Amino acid sequence: MANLTEQSSSLTFTSSSYVSNGSSAATVEVGNSLEVVSLSRLSCNLERLLIESDFDCSDAEIIIDGTAIGIHRCILAARSKFFHELFSRDTAAAGEKKGEVGKPRYEMSDLVPSGRVGKEAFMVFLSYLYTGKLKAAPPEASTCVDAMCAHDACWPAVNFVVELMYASSAFQISELVSLFQRRLLNFVDKALVEDVISILLVAFCSKLSQLQSHCVQRVARSDLDNVTLEKEIPMEIVDEIKLIRNSTQPNDYDASKLDPIYEKRIRRIHRALDSDDVELVKLLLNESGITLDDAYALHYAAAYCDSKVVAEILDMGLANVNLKNDRGYTPLHIAAMRREPAVIVSLLTKGASALETTADGQSAVSICRRLTRAKDYYAKTEQGQESNKDRLCIDILEREIRRNPLAGDKAVASPLLAGDLHMKLLYLENRVAFARLFFPSEAKLAMEIAQAEATTEFAGLSASRSASNLREVDLNETPSTQNKRLHSRVEALMKTVELGRRYFPHCSEVLDKFMEDDLPDLFYLQKGTPDEQRIKRMRFCELKDDVRKAFSKDKAESGGRSGFSSSSSSSSSFKGDLKKQKAARK
């Protein structure tokens, strides 16, 4: 290819000396065409190094979220000053360390410490370095799952360009920095102000003054509260935003909220929440005379605190779970923006309305959809993997909207529960264990909300599973203490089952029937006559089919778009697990 380029250059030079102007122009055109063809072939051949596994001759790897992406250091070093210096330093250091095996590995979080660059964005960036051509953003990584969205300024679209900007700036590719700055400038006035914050942060980290100034003006004109600004934006920018607000909108704020003493008391409550100290929150409420609603404490906890803190605040019974803040957002709207399933379920179980809308008509589920990438929502969950959190949030909220509010929650109804406390515990432990087997991610969520993991597992079950799990018996434990402990476990498991009934009613029915009719027999698949064993195996296969059908019904009632894939919920190793449970009963 190099010889072809040299020949075309030589031909052009010779012709210009001995032929007419017309012939010279034609020769130049031919030379240019050959150069274009040559560069195009070079670009395509280099792209094959990225996209074809047969051409994998990479000599280093960059790790993004646990996934290794092969790179060729010679290409990156030639295209980027950052990589040239990085690899030169590492080569010099490697000269002092002999005998190391394997490719050098680099964590993306170490290369770009000021921001996040995802796999999809990095592959587009890497393709440009190899080929000189910038690919379009893959739709599955740059569009949301809101059917009403034009995808011109939703969070996935904005975030994809933000990630490309972080990569371009950190790796010092100036032409891409200029290009993506123009794209982000177009987003600033169209995107929601919450998404503008991510643009502002990348502008600040990349020292892009024009983009930063435009973002600051947009945020200053918005109704974002000072607490949000101070939690998410560097203080020097916050001060600039406040200065603009004070000069242009001096009368737009409630005077009581500008009172230094009032503001200080609220900040102390927020700091106590940051420390997960709910007892201190109670003391501050008593001392200051400020209520949880005055401080928008539940909004704050839903946005920034651990799910257990949110549950404790709700258990105080002092906060209005559907209170709207100055922007018209309820705590559930805030939780939807955070996309934390445990927080969402805690709010719903305490009466939060999934039908409430913001001032611009957004419900909690539409907020979640606008923030969820198509790639994450429609991705198949492999067997045994947990469901994607974003998808889980959407499905929980959709289930809540479709749930009949007059039906209420069924109590756990089973003949086994009519007996003593130990029988109840044994039934509930088994039922939750099978729910975890069928639906690992969903059962984990229900147990977390019910705080079942915080209670001690019934010794009769845990001890029989394996010798290593045998819980030591406290001989000094009084009967009343033991009874209290067991009652606490029953209540937590009962709540877990109720949550399952609320969000997965058809699957819960299958589990009920299995526990009542089939559990004893299916534990002993290898016992009985050959005909009895054959019948048990047939029933075992029917059970798996019943679970799949029930799961499909729950999916259909969620709009046919449930995030709980049957592949993650039905286990191919179910039979083996039944054998383990069988051993546990001996």
CSV table of N, CA and C in Angstrom, one decimal, residues 174-257:
chain,number,residue,atom,x,y,z
A,174,SER,N,-8.2,16.5,20.4
A,174,SER,CA,-8.8,17.8,20.4
A,174,SER,C,-10.0,18.0,19.4
A,175,GLU,N,-9.9,17.3,18.2
A,175,GLU,CA,-11.0,17.5,17.3
A,175,GLU,C,-12.3,16.9,17.8
A,176,LEU,N,-12.2,15.8,18.5
A,176,LEU,CA,-13.4,15.2,19.1
A,176,LEU,C,-13.9,16.1,20.2
A,177,VAL,N,-13.1,16.7,21.0
A,177,VAL,CA,-13.5,17.6,22.1
A,177,VAL,C,-14.3,18.7,21.5
A,178,SER,N,-13.9,19.3,20.4
A,178,SER,CA,-14.6,20.4,19.7
A,178,SER,C,-15.9,19.9,19.2
A,179,LEU,N,-15.9,18.7,18.6
A,179,LEU,CA,-17.2,18.2,18.0
A,179,LEU,C,-18.2,17.9,19.1
A,180,PHE,N,-17.8,17.3,20.2
A,180,PHE,CA,-18.8,16.9,21.3
A,180,PHE,C,-19.2,18.1,22.1
A,181,GLN,N,-18.3,19.1,22.2
A,181,GLN,CA,-18.8,20.3,22.8
A,181,GLN,C,-19.9,21.0,22.1
A,182,ARG,N,-19.9,21.0,20.8
A,182,ARG,CA,-21.0,21.5,20.0
A,182,ARG,C,-22.3,20.7,20.2
A,183,ARG,N,-22.1,19.4,20.3
A,183,ARG,CA,-23.3,18.6,20.5
A,183,ARG,C,-23.9,18.8,21.9
A,184,LEU,N,-23.1,18.9,22.9
A,184,LEU,CA,-23.5,19.2,24.2
A,184,LEU,C,-24.2,20.5,24.4
A,185,LEU,N,-23.6,21.5,23.7
A,185,LEU,CA,-24.3,22.8,23.7
A,185,LEU,C,-25.7,22.8,23.2
A,186,ASN,N,-25.9,21.9,22.2
A,186,ASN,CA,-27.3,21.8,21.6
A,186,ASN,C,-28.2,21.1,22.6
A,187,PHE,N,-27.7,20.3,23.5
A,187,PHE,CA,-28.5,19.6,24.5
A,187,PHE,C,-28.9,20.5,25.7
A,188,VAL,N,-28.1,21.5,26.0
A,188,VAL,CA,-28.3,22.2,27.2
A,188,VAL,C,-29.7,22.8,27.4
A,189,ASP,N,-30.2,23.4,26.3
A,189,ASP,CA,-31.5,24.1,26.4
A,189,ASP,C,-32.7,23.1,26.2
A,190,LYS,N,-32.4,21.9,25.6
A,190,LYS,CA,-33.5,20.9,25.4
A,190,LYS,C,-33.6,19.9,26.5
A,191,ALA,N,-32.6,19.5,27.2
A,191,ALA,CA,-32.6,18.5,28.2
A,191,ALA,C,-33.2,19.0,29.5
A,192,LEU,N,-33.7,18.0,30.3
A,192,LEU,CA,-34.1,18.4,31.6
A,192,LEU,C,-32.9,18.9,32.4
A,193,VAL,N,-33.2,19.8,33.4
A,193,VAL,CA,-32.1,20.4,34.1
A,193,VAL,C,-31.3,19.4,34.9
A,194,GLU,N,-31.9,18.3,35.4
A,194,GLU,CA,-31.2,17.3,36.1
A,194,GLU,C,-30.1,16.7,35.2
A,195,ASP,N,-30.4,16.6,33.9
A,195,ASP,CA,-29.4,16.0,33.0
A,195,ASP,C,-28.3,17.1,32.6
A,196,VAL,N,-28.7,18.3,32.7
A,196,VAL,CA,-27.7,19.4,32.4
A,196,VAL,C,-26.6,19.4,33.4
A,197,ILE,N,-26.9,18.9,34.6
A,197,ILE,CA,-25.8,18.8,35.7
A,197,ILE,C,-24.7,17.9,35.2
A,198,SER,N,-25.0,16.8,34.5
A,198,SER,CA,-23.9,15.9,34.0
A,198,SER,C,-23.1,16.6,32.9
A,199,ILE,N,-23.7,17.4,32.1
A,199,ILE,CA,-23.0,18.2,31.1
A,199,ILE,C,-22.1,19.3,31.8
A,200,LEU,N,-22.7,19.9,32.8
A,200,LEU,CA,-21.9,20.9,33.6
A,200,LEU,C,-20.7,20.3,34.2
A,201,LEU,N,-20.8,19.1,34.7
A,201,LEU,CA,-19.6,18.4,35.4
A,201,LEU,C,-18.5,18.1,34.4
A,202,VAL,N,-18.9,17.6,33.2
A,202,VAL,CA,-17.9,17.2,32.2
A,202,VAL,C,-17.2,18.5,31.7
A,203,ALA,N,-18.0,19.6,31.5
A,203,ALA,CA,-17.4,20.9,31.1
A,203,ALA,C,-16.4,21.4,32.1
A,204,PHE,N,-16.8,21.2,33.4
A,204,PHE,CA,-15.9,21.7,34.5
A,204,PHE,C,-14.6,20.9,34.5
A,205,CYS,N,-14.7,19.6,34.4
A,205,CYS,CA,-13.6,18.7,34.5
A,205,CYS,C,-12.7,18.9,33.2
A,206,SER,N,-13.3,19.2,32.1
A,206,SER,CA,-12.5,19.3,30.8
A,206,SER,C,-12.1,20.7,30.5
A,207,LYS,N,-12.5,21.6,31.5
A,207,LYS,CA,-12.1,23.1,31.3
A,207,LYS,C,-12.6,23.7,30.0
A,208,LEU,N,-13.9,23.4,29.8
A,208,LEU,CA,-14.6,23.9,28.6
A,208,LEU,C,-15.4,25.1,29.0
A,209,SER,N,-14.8,26.3,29.0
A,209,SER,CA,-15.5,27.5,29.5
A,209,SER,C,-16.8,27.9,28.9
A,210,GLN,N,-16.8,27.8,27.6
A,210,GLN,CA,-18.1,28.1,26.9
A,210,GLN,C,-19.2,27.2,27.3
A,211,LEU,N,-19.0,25.9,27.2
A,211,LEU,CA,-20.0,25.0,27.6
A,211,LEU,C,-20.4,25.1,29.1
A,212,GLN,N,-19.4,25.3,29.9
A,212,GLN,CA,-19.7,25.5,31.4
A,212,GLN,C,-20.5,26.8,31.6
A,213,SER,N,-20.2,27.9,31.0
A,213,SER,CA,-21.0,29.1,31.2
A,213,SER,C,-22.4,28.9,30.7
A,214,HIS,N,-22.6,28.2,29.6
A,214,HIS,CA,-24.0,28.0,29.1
A,214,HIS,C,-24.8,27.1,30.1
A,215,CYS,N,-24.1,26.1,30.7
A,215,CYS,CA,-24.8,25.2,31.7
A,215,CYS,C,-25.1,26.0,32.9
A,216,VAL,N,-24.2,26.8,33.4
A,216,VAL,CA,-24.4,27.6,34.6
A,216,VAL,C,-25.6,28.5,34.4
A,217,GLN,N,-25.8,29.2,33.3
A,217,GLN,CA,-26.9,30.0,33.0
A,217,GLN,C,-28.2,29.2,33.0
A,218,ARG,N,-28.2,28.1,32.5
A,218,ARG,CA,-29.4,27.2,32.4
A,218,ARG,C,-29.8,26.8,33.8
A,219,VAL,N,-28.9,26.3,34.6
A,219,VAL,CA,-29.2,25.9,36.0
A,219,VAL,C,-29.6,27.1,36.8
A,220,ALA,N,-29.0,28.2,36.7
A,220,ALA,CA,-29.4,29.4,37.4
A,220,ALA,C,-30.8,29.8,37.2
A,221,ARG,N,-31.3,29.6,35.9
A,221,ARG,CA,-32.7,29.9,35.6
A,221,ARG,C,-33.7,28.9,36.1
A,222,SER,N,-33.2,27.7,36.4
A,222,SER,CA,-34.1,26.6,36.8
A,222,SER,C,-34.6,26.7,38.2
A,223,ASP,N,-35.4,25.8,38.6
A,223,ASP,CA,-35.9,25.8,40.0
A,223,ASP,C,-35.2,24.7,40.9
A,224,LEU,N,-34.0,24.3,40.5
A,224,LEU,CA,-33.3,23.3,41.3
A,224,LEU,C,-32.9,24.0,42.6
A,225,ASP,N,-33.2,23.3,43.7
A,225,ASP,CA,-32.9,23.8,45.1
A,225,ASP,C,-31.5,23.8,45.4
A,226,ASN,N,-31.1,24.6,46.4
A,226,ASN,CA,-29.7,24.7,46.8
A,226,ASN,C,-29.1,23.4,47.3
A,227,VAL,N,-30.0,22.6,48.0
A,227,VAL,CA,-29.5,21.4,48.5
A,227,VAL,C,-29.0,20.5,47.4
A,228,THR,N,-29.8,20.4,46.3
A,228,THR,CA,-29.4,19.5,45.2
A,228,THR,C,-28.1,20.1,44.6
A,229,LEU,N,-28.0,21.4,44.4
A,229,LEU,CA,-26.8,22.0,43.8
A,229,LEU,C,-25.6,21.6,44.6
A,230,GLU,N,-25.7,21.8,45.9
A,230,GLU,CA,-24.5,21.6,46.8
A,230,GLU,C,-24.1,20.1,46.9
A,231,LYS,N,-25.1,19.2,46.7
A,231,LYS,CA,-24.7,17.8,46.8
A,231,LYS,C,-24.1,17.3,45.5
A,232,GLU,N,-24.4,18.0,44.4
A,232,GLU,CA,-24.0,17.4,43.1
A,232,GLU,C,-23.0,18.2,42.2
A,233,ILE,N,-22.8,19.5,42.6
A,233,ILE,CA,-22.0,20.4,41.8
A,233,ILE,C,-20.8,21.0,42.7
A,234,PRO,N,-19.6,21.2,42.1
A,234,PRO,CA,-18.5,21.8,42.9
A,234,PRO,C,-19.0,23.2,43.5
A,235,MET,N,-18.5,23.4,44.7
A,235,MET,CA,-18.9,24.7,45.4
A,235,MET,C,-18.6,25.9,44.6
A,236,GLU,N,-17.5,26.0,43.9
A,236,GLU,CA,-17.2,27.2,43.2
A,236,GLU,C,-18.2,27.5,42.1
A,237,ILE,N,-18.8,26.5,41.5
A,237,ILE,CA,-19.8,26.7,40.5
A,237,ILE,C,-21.2,27.0,41.2
A,238,VAL,N,-21.4,26.4,42.4
A,238,VAL,CA,-22.6,26.7,43.1
A,238,VAL,C,-22.6,28.1,43.5
A,239,ASP,N,-21.5,28.7,44.0
A,239,ASP,CA,-21.4,30.1,44.3
A,239,ASP,C,-21.7,31.0,43.1
A,240,GLU,N,-21.3,30.6,42.0
A,240,GLU,CA,-21.5,31.4,40.7
A,240,GLU,C,-23.0,31.3,40.4
A,241,ILE,N,-23.6,30.2,40.6
A,241,ILE,CA,-25.1,30.1,40.3
A,241,ILE,C,-25.9,30.9,41.3
A,242,LYS,N,-25.5,30.8,42.5
A,242,LYS,CA,-26.2,31.6,43.5
A,242,LYS,C,-26.1,33.1,43.3
A,243,LEU,N,-24.9,33.5,42.8
A,243,LEU,CA,-24.7,35.0,42.5
A,243,LEU,C,-25.6,35.4,41.4
A,244,ILE,N,-25.7,34.6,40.4
A,244,ILE,CA,-26.6,34.9,39.3
A,244,ILE,C,-28.0,35.0,39.7
A,245,ARG,N,-28.5,34.0,40.5
A,245,ARG,CA,-29.8,34.0,41.0
A,245,ARG,C,-30.1,35.2,41.9
A,246,ASN,N,-29.2,35.6,42.7
A,246,ASN,CA,-29.4,36.7,43.6
A,246,ASN,C,-29.5,38.1,42.9
A,247,SER,N,-28.8,38.1,41.8
A,247,SER,CA,-28.8,39.4,41.0
A,247,SER,C,-30.0,39.5,40.0
A,248,THR,N,-30.6,38.3,39.6
A,248,THR,CA,-31.7,38.3,38.7
A,248,THR,C,-33.0,38.0,39.2
A,249,GLN,N,-33.0,37.2,40.3
A,249,GLN,CA,-34.3,36.7,40.9
A,249,GLN,C,-34.3,37.0,42.4
A,250,PRO,N,-34.1,38.2,42.9
A,250,PRO,CA,-34.0,38.4,44.3
A,250,PRO,C,-35.3,38.1,45.1
A,251,ASN,N,-36.4,38.1,44.5
A,251,ASN,CA,-37.7,38.0,45.3
A,251,ASN,C,-38.4,36.7,45.0
A,252,ASP,N,-37.7,35.7,44.4
A,252,ASP,CA,-38.4,34.5,44.0
A,252,ASP,C,-38.4,33.4,45.1
A,253,TYR,N,-37.7,33.7,46.2
A,253,TYR,CA,-37.6,32.6,47.2
A,253,TYR,C,-38.3,33.0,48.5
A,254,ASP,N,-38.7,31.9,49.2
A,254,ASP,CA,-39.4,32.1,50.5
A,254,ASP,C,-38.4,32.7,51.5
A,255,ALA,N,-38.8,33.8,52.1
A,255,ALA,CA,-37.9,34.4,53.1
A,255,ALA,C,-37.5,33.5,54.2
A,256,SER,N,-38.5,32.7,54.7
A,256,SER,CA,-38.2,31.8,55.8
A,256,SER,C,-37.0,30.8,55.5
A,257,LYS,N,-36.9,30.5,54.2
A,257,LYS,CA,-35.9,29.5,53.8
A,257,LYS,C,-34.5,30.2,53.7
